[in-house]
Amino acid sequence: MTWLLGIFTFWLLMVMILAQKSSNVLSTQRNFNVVPAQNFNQRTGLKTDCLGSYMRLTVDKSLTLGNQVEFDALNGSQIEPLTPSLAAKCGFSIDSDPWGNYKVFASLLNCFAANEDDSEFDVDMRIRVDGVKSEQDVFEVAKTCNYDQWAPREVLCTRNYMEVSVNRLPEEITALRRRPMPRSKMLDYQWTSTVPEAITSTYNIWRMVFFTPNQKAMLLEDALRTGYGVTTTRSRLVLRSGYDMPDTYVENVAGVPMKIFRVTTYFKKQWSVTMLDTVAACPTGGLSFTDEMITWNFPRFNPLMRSTQISILGMFMGIDGKQIDSAQMTARGYVLTTVEDHFVMKIPMGGPDGYYKSHAVNNQYHITYNIEPMLELLWSEGGMDATRYKVLFPIKTPFMPRPPQFVDFTDADQRIFDVLLGPFLYDTELANLTFPTGVFTVAEANAMGINVQEQRFQNGSKAFRLQVPFADTVVVRTQVDMTVTVYTLHVTFGFMILPEYTPFSHTSSVDVSLQDIVLPTVNGTCDEENFYVVISFGNLGKNFNIKLGVRDMTPDLRTEYDIKENATHMSLTVPFLSSDVVFELMYPSSLRARIDVLLWEPMNKWTLSDFSLACNFPMTMTECFSNGTMSALAVKVESVPQLVPRQLTLTDPSCRPKFSNDRFAYFSFEANSCGTRRKFYDGVVMYQNEITLGNGLQVHQQNKKGVPAIPEDPEYRVTMSCFYTLNDTQTVAFFTKPRENEPLPETGFGELQVVLRLALDGSYSNFYVKEDYPVVQYLRSPLFFEVVLLQSTDPQIELVLENCWATMKEDRNSTPRWDLIVDGCVNLDDHYETIFHPVIPNSVPNPSHLKRFEIKMFTFVLNDVVFQEQIFVHCDAVLCDAESDGICKRQCPSPLPLKNGKKVRREASNVQSLGMLVSSGKIVLSSA
Ligand SMILES: *[C@@H]1O[C@H](CO)[C@@H](O)[C@H](O)[C@H]1NC(C)=O
Ligand SMILES: *[C@@H]1O[C@H](CO)[C@@H](O)[C@H](O)[C@H]1NC(C)=O
Ligand SMILES: *[C@@H]1O[C@H](CO)[C@@H](O)[C@H](O)[C@H]1NC(C)=O
Ligand SMILES: *[C@@H]1O[C@H](CO)[C@@H](O)[C@H](O)[C@H]1NC(C)=O
Ligand SMILES: *[C@@H]1O[C@H](CO)[C@@H](O)[C@H](O)[C@H]1NC(C)=O
Ligand SMILES: *[C@H]1O[C@H](CO)[C@@H](O)[C@H](O)[C@H]1NC(C)=O
C-alpha cells in the first residue's frame, strides 16, 4: 500500500483523480410546500433570507407567543427533529431571544437540502409551536436559495457548528496550478459542470484522520456515528463538527482561543488514493468589554493560513448573519479595523441591533447586552485559491451590575413616603412588596391605598414609584423620645424578570423623623367631694398607662373611678377620701388633699404627663361642743409616711383613738380629761390637747449605718385648742406640726352660752321662757333670778356675777339704772335688799356654773314720779378658773353705807376671767 502524503503550501488540497462519476447524493425531490415563505409573512411571522452560503429563517414571537418551539428538518417525506446534536452535525444553528424570537441559520450544504448543481438549494423546514392545550401548531417552510459563488474553500462558524467545504474537483486545481488567475478574477471563477466524476465522493472515503491535535484515524461510518457531518456534493467535500466534539482542539491564536477542527480525508479507488486536507478554525473568545464598547479581536493570521503571504480580498461586518455596508456601520458606530495582529471589531454597547437583558445574580440586579455580529473575510494565499471565512459570533456581555438607585422624594410635610426605585430594563416587573406587616401584590397594595406606579423613561427603561402615607399600617412608627417619632418605610420590592420569571428582590428603607407628637395632657377640677380629672389623649391615641398616686390603673380602678372616654378624652372622678389621694395638710375644717396623675409610655417608660391637683375639701377636723366634749380627727399626712394612726394618743398616752384605720384616727374626749390643759385669757377659755405618737411609739429613723437615730421630737404633733368666749364664737387653733412649720391655725366653731333667767319661784325648778315675757309682777313680789352657764361640763369653771342692775329701758346702758349687785356683792344701798341664794350641792350637775339671787319687784320713781312700771335686769357675768385667785376668790365686804351713792369698783384680773353680758326680758309691774 502506497501512501502519498502531500505537503501543501496553501489550503488543503491535493487530489489525485481517477474517476468521473457524478454524485449528488443529497439531492432529493420535495413534494410539499406548505408555506411559500419567500419573505416575511405577516400572517405567520415567518421570514426567510438567503444570505450567501446559508439561509436564515426568522420566527417572530408573535407566532410563538412565548411557547416552546421546535424545528424539524425535512428529508423528503421524512421528518427529522433537529436535536442539538443533529443540528450541529447537519448544519442548523438555532438561536432565540428571551421573548421567543427565533433565528435559524441553515447551511445550504446542510444534510437535508436539495442541492441542484451546487447552485440551487431547497431548504425545507418545519416549525412546531406548542399550543395551549398541548396541541402543536405546525408551520412548514420551503425556501430555495441560489448561490454559486462558492470560494474554493468556505469556512462557516456558527454558534453551534463549524463547517468547512472545499472544492473536490481536481480539474480546477490543476487548472489553477497551471494558470494562476489574477486576484481580481478569482471571485468570478466558476466551476464548470464538465469535470469528470471524481473519486472524492463519500463512497470512496477510505479513512479519515482527525487531529486532536494528535492524529486519530476513523472510518467514515465511525465519524458519522460520532456526530460529525461528512458529505460530498457535486463539487465539494463538506465537513462539519460541533464545538464540543471530542476530536477537535483549542489553540490560542494571537491571544484568541480558537477551536480547531482539522481532518484529512483519504479517498481510495482501486489503486489510487486521494487526500483532502480540511480545517476549520472558529474563535471562542477575543472579546473585551467596557461599559460603552464591545471589542472583538480576531487573529489576523489564523490556523487556516499556511503562510503569512496573505492577501485580504474582502473584510465585511454583518449583524445576525447578514452583511451590512459601511453606511450602516457608520450609523451604528461600528468599526472594523486591522490592528497589528488582529482584526478588531468595535461595537458600541446598547445599539438597536442587540438587546439588553436583565439578570438576577445572587439576588443582585445585573444586565447583559446581547448582539450577534458577523465577520466575513475573504483572502487568498500566495496569490492563489481563496478562502471565504464567516463567523457568526454571538456576544453576551458579562453580567454588569446595575444596582438600582433608591431615590427619596419624601416631603415630610405631606406625610407621605414618596420613593423611586430604578432604573430597570423593560423586562423587569414588580411582583410584590414586602412590608413588616406582610407581603402584598402590587394590585393589593394599590387597593390598600399604597400608590405603586411604574414610570417609563424615554430610553425604554423604567422605575417603580411608591407612595405610602405615614399613617399606613405598613409604616413602622418608632418613638425615639417623647416628641420625636421616626417613621420608617421598610420595603422589599419583589421583582420578576421576564420572560423567565427569574425572581430577585431589593430591600430599601427610609426614615423620616418628625416632631409631631402631641402628648396627652391632664387637667382637673374639684368640688367639695371629688377630683374630676380629664385626660386628653394628644395624638398618640390611648397608647399610655395611667398611674393614680402610686397605683397603676387597673380595670377595677376604672370602675371605681367611673372612667368614661370618647375618641379624644377620658374622664374620671376620684373621691377625695379614696386611697389614691394623698393628704397634704389638715385644717380644723378642711383637708388639703392631692391627686397625682402620671401618664407614662409603657415601651420606653417615658413620662408623658405628670399632673397634680390639690384642693381643700371641707371636713370637720375638730369639734368643740358646748358641753365640754372635744373631738378631733387626725389624718395621716404625706409628710409623715411612717405614721400608724392607731398609735396616736392624746397628751395622756392612755387616751387612744376611738376609731382608727390606716389613714385616720378619731378622738373624742372630755375637756377635763386626757391631759387637756385649760387656760383663761382675756375674754376666752382655752382648752388644749395634742395628738402625738405616744410614748415609745415614736418613729425612729435609721441613719445610714443602720444604727437607730437618736429619738427626736415626735414627728407628728397635732395641737388642738378650743377657745370659748361666752355666747360667742370660739376660736379653735388646730394645726399639725410635722417637720416644717407649714400648717396654719384655722378657725373652728363652737358655742357656750350664759343666760339670765327668771324662775317661777324660789325652788328654781321652773323658769319663764321667751314667750312668757313681759312677765307681770306685783310690786315688791320676789323675783328669783339665775345666771347659768349652759351645757359646759367643766367643773373647774366658776361663774361669778360681777354686776347686776335694773333699767327702765331695754338698753342695758340706759339711765336711770338701779344697781343690784356691785362687784359681786349685793348693793348695800338697796332698800329692797338683794339676796343671794346659794346653790345646793348636787341639786344641779355643776353648782359652780350658776348663781341665784332674789330681788323685790320695784318701779323707778324720780322726783316721786313713777316713770314707767317696768324693769329690765342685766348682769355682767364672769367665768373664771375656780382654782385660781382673782375675781372668783373675792370676798364681799360687810354691809357699809355707800358714800354719795358712788360705786367702788375693783379692777378685775385681765387674764383669768371671761366676761359675759346677760339680760332679762321685760318685767312689768302688775297694775292689778
Ligand atoms: C434522507 O433520506 C434518505 C432516503 O430516505 C436517506 O437515505 C438519507 O440518509 C436521509 N438523510 C439523512 C441525513 O438522514
Ligand atoms: C414576591 O415576589 C418575589 C419575586 O417575584 C417572589 O420570589 C416571592 O415568592 C413573592 N412573595 C410572595 C409571598 O408571593
Ligand atoms: C385646665 O382647666 C382650667 C379650668 O377648666 C383651665 O383654665 C386651664 O386652662 C386648663 N389647663 C390646661 C392646661 O388645659
Ligand atoms: C370627648 O370628651 C371631652 C371631655 O369629656 C369633650 O370635651 C369632647 O367634646 C368629647 N369629644 C367627643 C368627640 O365627644
Ligand atoms: C356633748 O355633746 C356632744 C354633741 O352633742 C355629744 O356627742 C356628747 O356625748 C356630749 N358629751 C357629754 C358628756 O354629754
Ligand atoms: C348669744 O346667744 C344668743 C342666743 O343663742 C344669740 O342670739 C346671740 O347672737 C349670741 N351672741 C353673740 C355675741 O354671739
Coordinates of C-alpha atoms in Angstrom, one line a residue, residues 224-562:
L224 CA -20.8 9.9 11.1
R225 CA -21.8 7.9 14.1
T226 CA -19.7 10.1 16.4
G227 CA -21.7 13.0 15.1
Y228 CA -19.5 14.7 12.5
G229 CA -21.1 15.8 9.3
V230 CA -19.4 14.4 6.3
T231 CA -20.9 14.8 2.9
T232 CA -19.9 15.5 -0.7
T233 CA -21.8 17.5 -3.1
R234 CA -21.2 17.5 -6.8
S235 CA -18.1 19.6 -6.4
R236 CA -17.4 19.9 -2.8
L237 CA -16.4 18.0 0.3
V238 CA -18.3 19.2 3.3
L239 CA -17.2 18.5 6.9
R240 CA -18.9 19.7 10.0
S241 CA -18.4 19.5 13.7
G242 CA -20.0 20.8 16.8
Y243 CA -17.7 22.7 19.2
D244 CA -17.9 20.1 21.8
M245 CA -16.9 17.2 19.7
P246 CA -14.1 15.1 21.0
D247 CA -11.8 15.3 18.0
T248 CA -11.4 19.0 18.0
Y249 CA -8.9 21.1 19.9
V250 CA -8.3 24.5 21.1
E251 CA -5.5 26.7 20.1
N252 CA -4.5 30.0 21.3
V253 CA -4.0 32.2 18.3
A254 CA -2.6 35.6 18.9
G255 CA -4.3 35.6 22.3
V256 CA -7.6 34.4 21.0
P257 CA -8.8 30.9 21.8
M258 CA -9.9 29.1 18.7
K259 CA -11.5 25.8 18.2
I260 CA -9.8 23.8 15.5
F261 CA -11.5 21.1 13.5
R262 CA -8.9 19.5 11.3
V263 CA -9.4 16.4 9.2
T264 CA -7.5 14.7 6.4
T265 CA -9.8 12.6 4.3
Y266 CA -8.4 9.8 2.2
F267 CA -10.3 8.7 -0.8
K268 CA -9.4 5.4 -2.4
K269 CA -10.4 3.9 -5.7
Q270 CA -8.8 0.9 -7.0
W271 CA -5.1 1.7 -6.8
S272 CA -5.2 5.4 -6.2
V273 CA -5.6 7.3 -3.0
T274 CA -6.6 10.9 -2.9
M275 CA -6.2 13.0 0.2
L276 CA -8.1 16.2 1.1
D277 CA -6.9 18.2 4.0
T278 CA -9.6 20.3 5.6
V279 CA -9.5 22.6 8.5
A280 CA -12.0 24.9 10.2
A281 CA -10.9 27.3 13.0
C282 CA -13.6 29.2 14.9
P283 CA -12.9 31.7 17.6
T284 CA -14.4 31.2 21.0
G285 CA -13.1 34.3 22.6
G286 CA -11.2 37.5 21.9
L287 CA -13.8 39.8 23.5
S288 CA -13.2 42.6 25.8
F289 CA -15.7 45.0 27.3
T290 CA -16.0 48.4 28.7
D291 CA -19.2 50.0 29.8
E292 CA -19.6 51.5 26.4
M293 CA -17.9 49.3 24.0
I294 CA -17.5 45.7 23.0
T295 CA -14.2 45.0 21.3
W296 CA -13.8 41.8 19.4
N297 CA -10.3 40.8 18.3
F298 CA -10.0 38.2 15.7
P299 CA -6.5 36.9 14.8
R300 CA -5.2 38.3 11.6
F301 CA -3.2 35.2 11.0
N302 CA -5.1 32.0 11.8
P303 CA -4.6 28.3 11.5
L304 CA -6.4 28.3 8.2
M305 CA -3.5 30.1 6.7
R306 CA -0.4 28.3 5.7
S307 CA 1.8 31.3 5.3
T308 CA 1.8 34.9 6.1
Q309 CA 1.6 35.7 2.4
I310 CA -2.0 36.7 2.8
S311 CA -3.9 38.9 0.6
I312 CA -7.1 40.1 2.3
L313 CA -9.6 40.4 -0.5
G314 CA -12.5 41.4 1.5
M315 CA -13.4 42.2 5.0
F316 CA -17.1 42.7 6.0
M317 CA -19.1 43.1 9.0
G318 CA -22.6 41.7 9.5
I319 CA -25.3 41.5 12.0
D320 CA -27.3 38.4 12.6
G321 CA -25.6 36.7 9.7
K322 CA -26.2 39.5 7.2
Q323 CA -23.6 41.8 5.8
I324 CA -24.0 45.5 6.4
D325 CA -22.4 48.2 4.4
S326 CA -20.2 51.0 5.6
A327 CA -23.0 53.5 5.8
Q328 CA -24.9 51.2 8.2
M329 CA -21.7 50.7 10.2
T330 CA -21.2 54.4 10.5
A331 CA -24.8 54.9 11.5
R332 CA -24.4 52.3 14.3
G333 CA -20.9 53.4 15.3
Y334 CA -19.4 50.1 14.3
V335 CA -15.8 50.0 13.5
L336 CA -13.8 47.2 11.8
T337 CA -10.1 47.7 11.5
T338 CA -6.9 45.9 11.3
V339 CA -4.6 46.5 14.2
E340 CA -1.3 44.7 14.1
D341 CA -2.1 41.0 14.6
H342 CA -5.8 41.4 14.8
F343 CA -8.9 42.4 13.0
V344 CA -10.7 44.5 15.5
M345 CA -14.4 45.0 15.6
K346 CA -15.8 47.6 17.9
I347 CA -19.5 47.6 18.8
P348 CA -20.9 50.3 20.9
M349 CA -22.9 48.9 23.8
G350 CA -26.6 49.3 23.6
G351 CA -27.2 49.6 19.9
P352 CA -30.5 48.5 18.4
D353 CA -29.0 45.5 16.7
G354 CA -28.7 43.9 20.0
Y355 CA -30.7 43.9 23.1
Y356 CA -30.3 44.3 26.8
K357 CA -31.4 41.7 29.2
S358 CA -31.9 41.7 32.9
H359 CA -30.5 39.1 35.2
A360 CA -30.5 38.4 38.9
V361 CA -27.1 37.3 40.1
N362 CA -27.1 36.4 43.8
N363 CA -30.3 38.4 44.1
Q364 CA -28.5 41.5 42.6
Y365 CA -29.7 43.2 39.5
H366 CA -27.5 42.8 36.5
I367 CA -27.9 43.4 32.9
T368 CA -26.2 42.0 29.8
Y369 CA -26.1 43.2 26.3
N370 CA -26.5 40.6 23.5
I371 CA -25.6 41.0 19.9
E372 CA -24.6 38.7 17.2
P373 CA -22.1 40.3 14.8
M374 CA -20.6 38.6 11.8
L375 CA -17.1 38.8 10.5
E376 CA -16.6 37.8 6.9
L377 CA -13.2 37.6 5.4
L378 CA -12.0 36.7 2.0
W379 CA -8.4 36.1 1.5
S380 CA -6.0 34.3 -0.8
E381 CA -2.7 32.9 -0.1
G382 CA 0.2 33.2 -2.4
G383 CA -2.0 34.8 -5.0
M384 CA -3.8 31.6 -5.4
D385 CA -7.0 30.0 -4.1
A386 CA -9.4 32.0 -2.0
T387 CA -11.0 31.2 1.4
R388 CA -14.3 32.7 2.4
Y389 CA -14.5 32.8 6.1
K390 CA -17.6 33.7 8.1
V391 CA -18.0 33.9 11.8
L392 CA -21.5 34.4 13.3
F393 CA -20.4 35.4 16.7
P394 CA -23.0 35.6 19.4
I395 CA -21.8 38.1 22.1
K396 CA -23.3 38.2 25.5
T397 CA -21.5 40.7 27.7
P398 CA -20.6 39.7 31.2
F399 CA -23.2 40.4 33.9
M400 CA -23.0 44.1 34.5
P401 CA -24.2 45.0 38.0
R402 CA -26.8 47.8 37.8
P403 CA -27.8 48.3 41.4
P404 CA -31.0 50.3 41.2
Q405 CA -31.0 53.7 42.8
F406 CA -33.4 54.4 45.6
V407 CA -34.5 58.0 45.3
D408 CA -36.3 59.5 48.2
F409 CA -38.7 62.3 47.2
T410 CA -40.5 62.2 50.6
D411 CA -41.8 65.6 51.7
A412 CA -42.3 65.2 55.4
D413 CA -45.0 67.9 55.4
Q414 CA -47.1 65.8 53.1
R415 CA -46.7 62.9 55.5
I416 CA -46.3 60.6 52.6
F417 CA -43.3 58.5 51.7
D418 CA -42.5 59.0 48.1
V419 CA -39.7 56.9 46.8
L420 CA -38.5 55.8 43.4
L421 CA -36.5 52.7 42.7
G422 CA -34.8 52.2 39.3
P423 CA -33.8 52.1 36.6
F424 CA -34.7 48.7 35.4
L425 CA -34.9 47.3 31.9
Y426 CA -38.2 46.8 30.2
D427 CA -38.2 43.1 31.1
T428 CA -38.4 43.6 34.8
E429 CA -41.7 43.6 36.5
L430 CA -42.6 44.5 40.1
A431 CA -44.5 41.5 41.5
N432 CA -45.0 42.3 45.2
L433 CA -44.0 44.4 48.1
T434 CA -42.9 43.1 51.4
F435 CA -43.5 45.3 54.4
P436 CA -43.0 44.4 58.0
T437 CA -46.7 43.7 58.1
G438 CA -46.7 41.3 55.2
V439 CA -46.4 40.7 51.5
F440 CA -48.8 42.4 49.1
T441 CA -49.0 42.1 45.4
V442 CA -48.9 45.4 43.5
A443 CA -52.6 45.2 43.0
E444 CA -53.3 44.5 46.6
A445 CA -51.0 47.4 47.7
N446 CA -52.8 49.8 45.3
A447 CA -56.1 48.6 46.7
M448 CA -54.9 49.3 50.2
G449 CA -54.1 52.9 49.5
I450 CA -50.5 52.5 48.7
N451 CA -49.7 54.0 45.4
V452 CA -47.4 51.9 43.3
Q453 CA -46.7 53.1 39.8
E454 CA -44.4 52.1 37.0
Q455 CA -42.7 55.0 35.4
R456 CA -41.3 54.7 31.9
F457 CA -38.3 56.7 30.7
Q458 CA -37.7 57.7 27.1
N459 CA -34.8 55.2 26.7
G460 CA -37.2 52.4 27.4
S461 CA -36.0 51.7 31.0
K462 CA -38.4 52.1 33.9
A463 CA -38.6 52.7 37.6
F464 CA -41.1 52.0 40.3
R465 CA -42.6 54.7 42.4
L466 CA -44.0 54.0 45.7
Q467 CA -46.1 56.4 47.8
V468 CA -47.1 55.4 51.3
P469 CA -48.8 57.6 53.8
F470 CA -47.0 57.9 57.1
A471 CA -50.2 56.7 58.7
D472 CA -50.4 53.5 56.8
T473 CA -50.1 50.4 58.9
V474 CA -47.1 49.2 56.9
V475 CA -45.1 52.2 58.1
V476 CA -43.3 51.5 61.3
R477 CA -43.5 54.2 63.9
T478 CA -40.8 54.4 66.5
Q479 CA -40.9 57.0 69.1
V480 CA -37.3 57.9 69.8
D481 CA -38.2 60.2 72.6
M482 CA -41.2 61.9 73.9
T483 CA -41.8 64.2 71.0
V484 CA -39.9 62.7 68.1
T485 CA -41.4 60.0 66.0
V486 CA -39.4 58.2 63.4
Y487 CA -41.5 56.8 60.5
T488 CA -39.7 54.0 58.8
L489 CA -40.7 52.6 55.4
H490 CA -39.0 49.3 55.1
V491 CA -39.9 47.7 51.9
T492 CA -38.6 44.8 49.9
F493 CA -39.5 45.0 46.3
G494 CA -40.1 41.6 44.8
F495 CA -39.2 41.7 41.1
M496 CA -39.6 39.2 38.3
I497 CA -37.5 39.2 35.2
L498 CA -39.5 38.2 32.2
P499 CA -39.9 36.0 30.3
E500 CA -38.0 33.6 32.5
Y501 CA -39.8 34.7 35.7
T502 CA -36.5 35.0 37.5
P503 CA -37.1 36.5 40.9
F504 CA -35.0 38.9 42.7
S505 CA -35.6 41.5 45.4
H506 CA -34.3 44.8 46.5
T507 CA -34.7 46.0 50.1
S508 CA -34.8 49.7 50.9
S509 CA -35.5 51.6 53.9
V510 CA -36.2 55.2 54.5
D511 CA -36.7 57.1 57.8
V512 CA -38.3 60.4 58.5
S513 CA -38.1 62.0 61.9
L514 CA -41.0 64.2 62.9
Q515 CA -41.6 66.2 65.9
D516 CA -45.3 65.7 65.6
I517 CA -46.3 64.3 68.9
V518 CA -49.0 66.0 70.9
L519 CA -48.6 64.5 74.3
P520 CA -51.6 63.6 76.3
T521 CA -52.4 66.2 78.9
V522 CA -54.2 66.0 82.2
N523 CA -56.4 68.7 83.7
G524 CA -58.8 68.6 86.6
T525 CA -61.1 70.4 88.9
C526 CA -62.6 69.6 92.2
D527 CA -65.8 70.3 94.1
E528 CA -66.4 69.6 97.8
E529 CA -66.2 65.9 97.4
N530 CA -64.3 64.8 94.3
F531 CA -61.5 65.4 92.0
Y532 CA -62.6 65.5 88.4
V533 CA -59.7 64.5 86.1
V534 CA -59.8 64.9 82.4
I535 CA -57.2 63.3 80.2
S536 CA -56.9 64.4 76.6
F537 CA -55.2 61.9 74.5
G538 CA -53.0 64.0 72.3
N539 CA -52.2 62.3 69.0
L540 CA -50.7 59.1 70.4
G541 CA -54.1 57.6 71.0
K542 CA -54.5 55.7 74.2
N543 CA -51.0 54.5 74.0
F544 CA -50.2 55.3 77.6
N545 CA -50.6 53.9 81.0
I546 CA -52.2 55.9 83.8
K547 CA -50.9 55.9 87.3
L548 CA -53.0 57.4 90.0
G549 CA -50.9 58.2 93.0
V550 CA -48.7 55.1 93.3
R551 CA -51.1 52.7 91.6
D552 CA -51.3 51.8 88.0
M553 CA -54.8 51.9 86.6
T554 CA -56.5 48.5 86.7
P555 CA -59.8 47.5 85.4
D556 CA -61.2 47.6 88.9
L557 CA -60.0 51.1 89.4
R558 CA -61.5 52.1 86.1
T559 CA -64.9 51.0 87.5
E560 CA -64.2 52.6 90.9
Y561 CA -63.4 55.9 89.4
D562 CA -66.2 55.9 86.8

